[in-house]
mmCIF file of C-alpha atoms and ligand atoms in Angstrom:
data_model
loop_
_atom_site.group_PDB
_atom_site.id
_atom_site.type_symbol
_atom_site.label_atom_id
_atom_site.label_comp_id
_atom_site.label_asym_id
_atom_site.label_seq_id
_atom_site.Cartn_x
_atom_site.Cartn_y
_atom_site.Cartn_z
ATOM 1 C CA MET A 1 157.941 105.074 38.876
ATOM 2 C CA ASN A 2 158.646 106.691 42.299
ATOM 3 C CA LYS A 3 162.089 108.033 42.796
ATOM 4 C CA GLY A 4 164.353 106.166 45.402
ATOM 5 C CA LEU A 5 164.723 107.438 48.948
ATOM 6 C CA LEU A 6 167.784 109.409 49.719
ATOM 7 C CA ILE A 7 168.903 108.508 53.256
ATOM 8 C CA VAL A 8 171.480 110.715 55.037
ATOM 9 C CA LEU A 9 173.214 108.795 57.829
ATOM 10 C CA SER A 10 175.567 110.589 60.276
ATOM 11 C CA ALA A 11 177.269 109.912 63.482
ATOM 12 C CA PRO A 12 180.450 110.718 65.367
ATOM 13 C CA SER A 13 183.417 108.646 64.108
ATOM 14 C CA GLY A 14 183.330 105.211 66.101
ATOM 15 C CA ALA A 15 179.523 105.204 66.883
ATOM 16 C CA GLY A 16 178.938 102.332 64.542
ATOM 17 C CA LYS A 17 177.704 103.696 61.180
ATOM 18 C CA GLY A 18 179.795 101.299 59.195
ATOM 19 C CA THR A 19 178.747 98.303 61.158
ATOM 20 C CA ILE A 20 175.112 99.199 60.947
ATOM 21 C CA ILE A 21 175.193 99.971 57.241
ATOM 22 C CA LYS A 22 176.857 96.626 56.479
ATOM 23 C CA LYS A 23 173.873 94.927 58.419
ATOM 24 C CA LEU A 24 171.364 96.933 56.505
ATOM 25 C CA MET A 25 173.005 96.134 53.087
ATOM 26 C CA ASP A 26 173.337 92.506 53.822
ATOM 27 C CA ASP A 27 169.594 92.281 54.516
ATOM 28 C CA ASP A 28 168.445 94.448 51.458
ATOM 29 C CA ARG A 29 170.460 93.948 48.418
ATOM 30 C CA SER A 30 168.571 96.614 46.544
ATOM 31 C CA LEU A 31 169.915 99.305 48.918
ATOM 32 C CA LYS A 32 172.724 101.356 47.407
ATOM 33 C CA LEU A 33 175.579 102.912 49.431
ATOM 34 C CA SER A 34 177.348 105.896 47.921
ATOM 35 C CA VAL A 35 181.085 105.526 47.697
ATOM 36 C CA SER A 36 182.669 108.711 48.840
ATOM 37 C CA ALA A 37 185.889 110.378 47.764
ATOM 38 C CA THR A 38 188.494 111.275 50.367
ATOM 39 C CA THR A 39 191.983 112.562 50.663
ATOM 40 C CA ARG A 40 192.780 110.426 53.706
ATOM 41 C CA SER A 41 195.025 107.433 53.439
ATOM 42 C CA PRO A 42 193.372 104.076 53.294
ATOM 43 C CA ARG A 43 193.190 101.990 56.379
ATOM 44 C CA PRO A 44 194.545 98.238 56.278
ATOM 45 C CA GLY A 45 191.951 96.261 54.405
ATOM 46 C CA GLU A 46 190.295 99.323 52.763
ATOM 47 C CA VAL A 47 189.897 98.865 48.942
ATOM 48 C CA ASP A 48 189.892 101.746 46.468
ATOM 49 C CA GLY A 49 186.490 102.241 44.686
ATOM 50 C CA GLU A 50 184.840 100.143 47.382
ATOM 51 C CA ASP A 51 185.318 101.736 50.701
ATOM 52 C CA TYR A 52 186.344 105.175 49.177
ATOM 53 C CA PHE A 53 187.925 106.611 46.211
ATOM 54 C CA PHE A 54 191.222 107.643 47.647
ATOM 55 C CA LEU A 55 192.481 110.711 45.924
ATOM 56 C CA SER A 56 195.151 113.396 46.173
ATOM 57 C CA ARG A 57 194.037 116.722 47.342
ATOM 58 C CA GLU A 58 194.464 118.014 43.791
ATOM 59 C CA GLU A 59 192.327 115.375 42.367
ATOM 60 C CA PHE A 60 189.689 116.023 44.934
ATOM 61 C CA GLU A 61 189.614 119.735 44.319
ATOM 62 C CA ASP A 62 189.358 119.205 40.523
ATOM 63 C CA LEU A 63 186.095 117.138 41.143
ATOM 64 C CA VAL A 64 184.659 119.895 43.373
ATOM 65 C CA LYS A 65 185.765 122.526 40.761
ATOM 66 C CA ASN A 66 184.062 120.604 37.908
ATOM 67 C CA GLY A 67 180.772 120.469 39.934
ATOM 68 C CA GLU A 68 180.970 116.581 40.197
ATOM 69 C CA MET A 69 180.408 116.515 44.110
ATOM 70 C CA LEU A 70 176.971 116.557 45.481
ATOM 71 C CA GLU A 71 178.422 117.885 48.783
ATOM 72 C CA HIS A 72 181.893 117.955 50.408
ATOM 73 C CA ALA A 73 183.579 118.964 53.710
ATOM 74 C CA GLU A 74 186.810 118.890 55.588
ATOM 75 C CA TYR A 75 186.897 116.544 58.639
ATOM 76 C CA VAL A 76 189.835 116.451 60.945
ATOM 77 C CA GLY A 77 192.398 117.372 58.359
ATOM 78 C CA ASN A 78 191.126 115.485 55.218
ATOM 79 C CA CYS A 79 188.521 116.046 52.514
ATOM 80 C CA TYR A 80 185.542 113.874 52.028
ATOM 81 C CA GLY A 81 182.842 114.230 49.266
ATOM 82 C CA THR A 82 179.906 112.393 47.550
ATOM 83 C CA PRO A 83 180.223 111.953 43.845
ATOM 84 C CA LYS A 84 177.125 113.301 42.338
ATOM 85 C CA GLY A 85 176.631 110.993 39.243
ATOM 86 C CA PRO A 86 175.873 107.586 40.785
ATOM 87 C CA VAL A 87 173.597 109.018 43.388
ATOM 88 C CA GLU A 88 171.350 110.809 40.920
ATOM 89 C CA ARG A 89 171.199 107.810 38.610
ATOM 90 C CA TRP A 90 170.199 105.390 41.423
ATOM 91 C CA LEU A 91 167.363 107.746 42.673
ATOM 92 C CA GLU A 92 166.194 108.182 39.163
ATOM 93 C CA ASP A 93 166.103 104.410 38.868
ATOM 94 C CA GLY A 94 163.884 104.133 42.028
ATOM 95 C CA LEU A 95 166.585 102.730 44.205
ATOM 96 C CA ASP A 96 167.152 103.879 47.902
ATOM 97 C CA VAL A 97 170.612 105.404 48.474
ATOM 98 C CA ILE A 98 172.546 105.768 51.736
ATOM 99 C CA LEU A 99 174.996 108.604 52.232
ATOM 100 C CA GLU A 100 177.283 107.969 55.183
ATOM 101 C CA ILE A 101 178.497 111.590 55.674
ATOM 102 C CA ASP A 102 179.478 113.977 58.372
ATOM 103 C CA VAL A 103 177.260 116.748 59.788
ATOM 104 C CA GLN A 104 178.527 119.485 57.493
ATOM 105 C CA GLY A 105 177.740 117.281 54.522
ATOM 106 C CA GLY A 106 174.445 116.399 55.965
ATOM 107 C CA ALA A 107 173.483 120.077 56.244
ATOM 108 C CA GLN A 108 174.373 120.639 52.579
ATOM 109 C CA VAL A 109 172.409 117.813 51.293
ATOM 110 C CA LYS A 110 169.285 118.923 53.440
ATOM 111 C CA GLU A 111 169.689 122.292 51.737
ATOM 112 C CA ILE A 112 169.860 120.961 48.134
ATOM 113 C CA MET A 113 167.590 117.747 48.398
ATOM 114 C CA PRO A 114 165.126 118.711 51.277
ATOM 115 C CA GLU A 115 163.192 115.538 50.525
ATOM 116 C CA CYS A 116 165.881 113.336 51.934
ATOM 117 C CA VAL A 117 165.431 111.570 55.210
ATOM 118 C CA SER A 118 168.196 112.448 57.807
ATOM 119 C CA ILE A 119 169.118 109.885 60.576
ATOM 120 C CA PHE A 120 171.729 110.638 63.342
ATOM 121 C CA ILE A 121 173.291 107.639 65.081
ATOM 122 C CA LEU A 122 174.246 108.372 68.673
ATOM 123 C CA PRO A 123 176.692 106.089 70.805
ATOM 124 C CA PRO A 124 175.112 105.028 74.113
ATOM 125 C CA SER A 125 177.608 107.413 75.850
ATOM 126 C CA MET A 126 180.927 109.347 75.102
ATOM 127 C CA ARG A 127 182.776 106.756 77.260
ATOM 128 C CA GLU A 128 181.466 103.954 74.988
ATOM 129 C CA LEU A 129 182.282 106.058 71.908
ATOM 130 C CA GLU A 130 185.943 106.312 73.111
ATOM 131 C CA ASN A 131 186.138 102.480 73.838
ATOM 132 C CA ARG A 132 184.879 101.778 70.327
ATOM 133 C CA LEU A 133 187.129 104.115 68.626
ATOM 134 C CA ARG A 134 190.241 102.988 70.423
ATOM 135 C CA GLY A 135 189.073 99.283 70.208
ATOM 136 C CA ARG A 136 188.926 99.668 66.443
ATOM 137 C CA SER A 137 192.686 100.437 66.467
ATOM 138 C CA THR A 138 192.512 101.987 63.112
ATOM 139 C CA GLU A 139 193.927 105.452 63.995
ATOM 140 C CA GLN A 140 197.058 106.819 65.888
ATOM 141 C CA ASP A 141 196.238 108.291 69.342
ATOM 142 C CA GLU A 142 196.253 111.786 68.343
ATOM 143 C CA VAL A 143 193.912 111.230 65.540
ATOM 144 C CA VAL A 144 191.398 109.245 67.975
ATOM 145 C CA ASN A 145 191.859 112.381 70.228
ATOM 146 C CA ALA A 146 190.939 114.783 67.461
ATOM 147 C CA ARG A 147 187.976 112.580 66.456
ATOM 148 C CA LEU A 148 186.676 112.584 70.105
ATOM 149 C CA GLU A 149 187.015 116.286 70.281
ATOM 150 C CA ALA A 150 185.006 116.535 66.933
ATOM 151 C CA ALA A 151 182.401 114.086 68.316
ATOM 152 C CA ARG A 152 181.393 116.445 71.132
ATOM 153 C CA ASN A 153 180.487 119.214 68.568
ATOM 154 C CA GLU A 154 178.850 116.687 66.290
ATOM 155 C CA VAL A 155 176.393 115.284 68.813
ATOM 156 C CA HIS A 156 174.998 118.732 69.281
ATOM 157 C CA ARG A 157 173.988 118.657 65.565
ATOM 158 C CA ALA A 158 171.689 115.717 66.169
ATOM 159 C CA GLU A 159 168.955 118.203 66.593
ATOM 160 C CA ASP A 160 169.055 119.024 62.848
ATOM 161 C CA TYR A 161 168.154 115.502 61.846
ATOM 162 C CA ASP A 162 164.773 114.077 61.218
ATOM 163 C CA TYR A 163 165.546 110.820 63.472
ATOM 164 C CA VAL A 164 167.830 109.781 66.087
ATOM 165 C CA VAL A 165 168.777 106.220 66.721
ATOM 166 C CA VAL A 166 171.059 105.041 69.559
ATOM 167 C CA ASN A 167 173.573 102.197 68.581
ATOM 168 C CA ASP A 168 173.634 100.132 71.820
ATOM 169 C CA GLU A 169 172.875 96.744 70.011
ATOM 170 C CA VAL A 170 173.641 96.736 66.336
ATOM 171 C CA GLU A 171 170.670 94.565 65.454
ATOM 172 C CA VAL A 172 168.112 96.775 67.427
ATOM 173 C CA ALA A 173 169.674 99.997 65.786
ATOM 174 C CA ALA A 174 169.475 98.409 62.332
ATOM 175 C CA GLU A 175 165.845 97.427 62.780
ATOM 176 C CA GLU A 176 164.992 100.885 63.962
ATOM 177 C CA ILE A 177 166.438 102.407 60.781
ATOM 178 C CA ARG A 178 164.636 99.836 58.613
ATOM 179 C CA THR A 179 161.375 100.945 60.463
ATOM 180 C CA ILE A 180 162.119 104.657 59.737
ATOM 181 C CA ILE A 181 162.743 103.820 56.055
ATOM 182 C CA ALA A 182 159.652 101.735 55.775
ATOM 183 C CA ALA A 183 157.471 104.498 57.333
ATOM 184 C CA GLU A 184 159.138 107.180 55.263
ATOM 185 C CA LYS A 185 158.042 105.394 52.127
ATOM 186 C CA HIS A 186 154.409 105.967 53.127
ATOM 187 C CA ARG A 187 154.711 109.751 53.524
ATOM 188 C CA PHE A 188 151.972 111.362 51.483
ATOM 189 C CA SER A 189 154.377 113.511 49.552
ATOM 190 C CA ARG A 190 156.139 110.464 48.269
ATOM 191 C CA VAL A 191 152.890 108.445 47.360
ATOM 192 C CA SER A 192 150.390 111.081 46.173
ATOM 193 C CA SER A 193 150.340 109.533 42.815
ATOM 194 C CA ILE A 194 148.772 106.252 44.465
ATOM 195 C CA VAL A 195 145.668 108.217 45.294
ATOM 196 C CA GLU A 196 145.196 109.392 41.665
ATOM 197 C CA ARG A 197 145.792 105.810 40.382
ATOM 198 C CA VAL A 198 143.264 104.376 42.852
ATOM 199 C CA LEU A 199 140.594 106.878 41.579
ATOM 200 C CA ILE A 200 141.313 106.211 37.828
ATOM 201 C CA ASP A 201 140.990 102.360 38.460
ATOM 202 C CA ALA A 202 137.506 102.807 40.023
HETATM 203 P P1 ADP B 301 181.915 104.363 62.353
HETATM 204 O O1 ADP B 301 181.668 103.786 60.949
HETATM 205 O O2 ADP B 301 180.743 105.072 62.892
HETATM 206 O O3 ADP B 301 183.183 105.088 62.457
HETATM 207 P P2 ADP B 301 182.279 101.569 63.258
HETATM 208 O O4 ADP B 301 181.144 100.788 62.397
HETATM 209 O O5 ADP B 301 183.690 101.343 62.455
HETATM 210 O O6 ADP B 301 182.039 103.060 63.458
HETATM 211 O O7 ADP B 301 182.384 101.047 64.662
HETATM 212 C C1 ADP B 301 183.536 101.389 65.523
HETATM 213 C C2 ADP B 301 183.769 100.226 66.368
HETATM 214 O O8 ADP B 301 182.772 99.815 67.254
HETATM 215 C C3 ADP B 301 184.031 98.921 65.537
HETATM 216 O O9 ADP B 301 185.196 98.095 66.186
HETATM 217 C C4 ADP B 301 182.741 98.098 65.827
HETATM 218 O O10 ADP B 301 183.001 96.729 65.623
HETATM 219 C C5 ADP B 301 182.350 98.552 67.059
HETATM 220 N N1 ADP B 301 180.798 98.461 67.277
HETATM 221 C C6 ADP B 301 179.925 99.098 66.484
HETATM 222 N N2 ADP B 301 178.626 98.924 66.887
HETATM 223 C C7 ADP B 301 178.840 98.477 68.089
HETATM 224 C C8 ADP B 301 177.796 98.053 69.176
HETATM 225 N N3 ADP B 301 176.592 98.258 69.028
HETATM 226 N N4 ADP B 301 178.251 97.423 70.303
HETATM 227 C C9 ADP B 301 179.635 97.285 70.424
HETATM 228 N N5 ADP B 301 180.628 97.631 69.505
HETATM 229 C C10 ADP B 301 180.204 98.271 68.410
HETATM 230 P P1 5GP B 302 186.407 107.911 58.256
HETATM 231 O O1 5GP B 302 187.656 108.544 58.041
HETATM 232 O O2 5GP B 302 186.161 107.324 59.620
HETATM 233 O O3 5GP B 302 186.040 106.910 57.251
HETATM 234 O O4 5GP B 302 185.240 109.044 58.146
HETATM 235 C C1 5GP B 302 185.396 110.243 58.897
HETATM 236 C C2 5GP B 302 184.053 110.986 58.770
HETATM 237 O O5 5GP B 302 183.946 111.534 57.517
HETATM 238 C C3 5GP B 302 182.767 110.385 59.226
HETATM 239 O O6 5GP B 302 182.048 111.262 60.008
HETATM 240 C C4 5GP B 302 182.244 110.027 57.926
HETATM 241 O O7 5GP B 302 180.708 109.909 58.012
HETATM 242 C C5 5GP B 302 182.474 111.320 57.092
HETATM 243 N N1 5GP B 302 182.440 111.085 55.579
HETATM 244 C C6 5GP B 302 182.646 110.078 54.984
HETATM 245 N N2 5GP B 302 182.412 110.194 53.534
HETATM 246 C C7 5GP B 302 181.821 111.374 53.474
HETATM 247 C C8 5GP B 302 181.385 112.267 52.355
HETATM 248 O O8 5GP B 302 181.312 111.874 51.244
HETATM 249 N N3 5GP B 302 180.981 113.578 52.726
HETATM 250 C C9 5GP B 302 181.139 113.986 54.017
HETATM 251 N N4 5GP B 302 180.784 115.245 54.231
HETATM 252 N N5 5GP B 302 181.583 113.266 55.071
HETATM 253 C C10 5GP B 302 181.943 112.086 54.827
#
């Protein structure tokens, strides 16, 4: 069986990653989304173990020390990381896995798993990013300002990614990502065994 595809999705906070991922997952029930660990506080409505594993800094650092994180990074004052176990198991089982992580984490994953596919989601403009971030009303003003500041640096990192998708319309952006995933599954390096199978069956 072919291994699953590891898909790294990054974007500045507020660009619409969460919204697009929800659409992708609703349309493809076999797609797995890695649940990250974080030291930030839950937003209203966020559920521990579903949106994130909400941990103390000490608990987070223990996981890192024990080698249980695939990658981890600090983002605007909080730690975020990807627990390794579930991602490795899903990939082995042939399931496609999405990591919704920041640009620092994206660079780490590219280094250790270069076969991953990386996609950077851009907002249509920085002004629209600010509107979305403020419109979401999940963060205090100073946190929104810090995230907008971080966003300017993150957008420059789009050049490190395999693909860039602009999230103007959610449905269009989701369709573009589906197309990228579909094309990546036909990359020769992922399907070379099919060539051998065709010859054997001759
Ligand atoms: P992220 O996960 O990247 O931080 P969210 O998915 O939470 O971003 O989206 C931020 C806000 O922008 C949310 O209020 C969401 O409803 C809104 N949003 C997302 N995509 C679009 C879009 N294409 N057009 C308009 N608003 C959007
Ligand atoms: P938020 O606090 O808005 O949920 O996430 C803030 C930032 O942290 C986003 O850019 C998000 O992609 C990133 N993030 C979420 N989980 C992880 C993770 O496991 N690792 C890394 N490196 N970044 C993450």
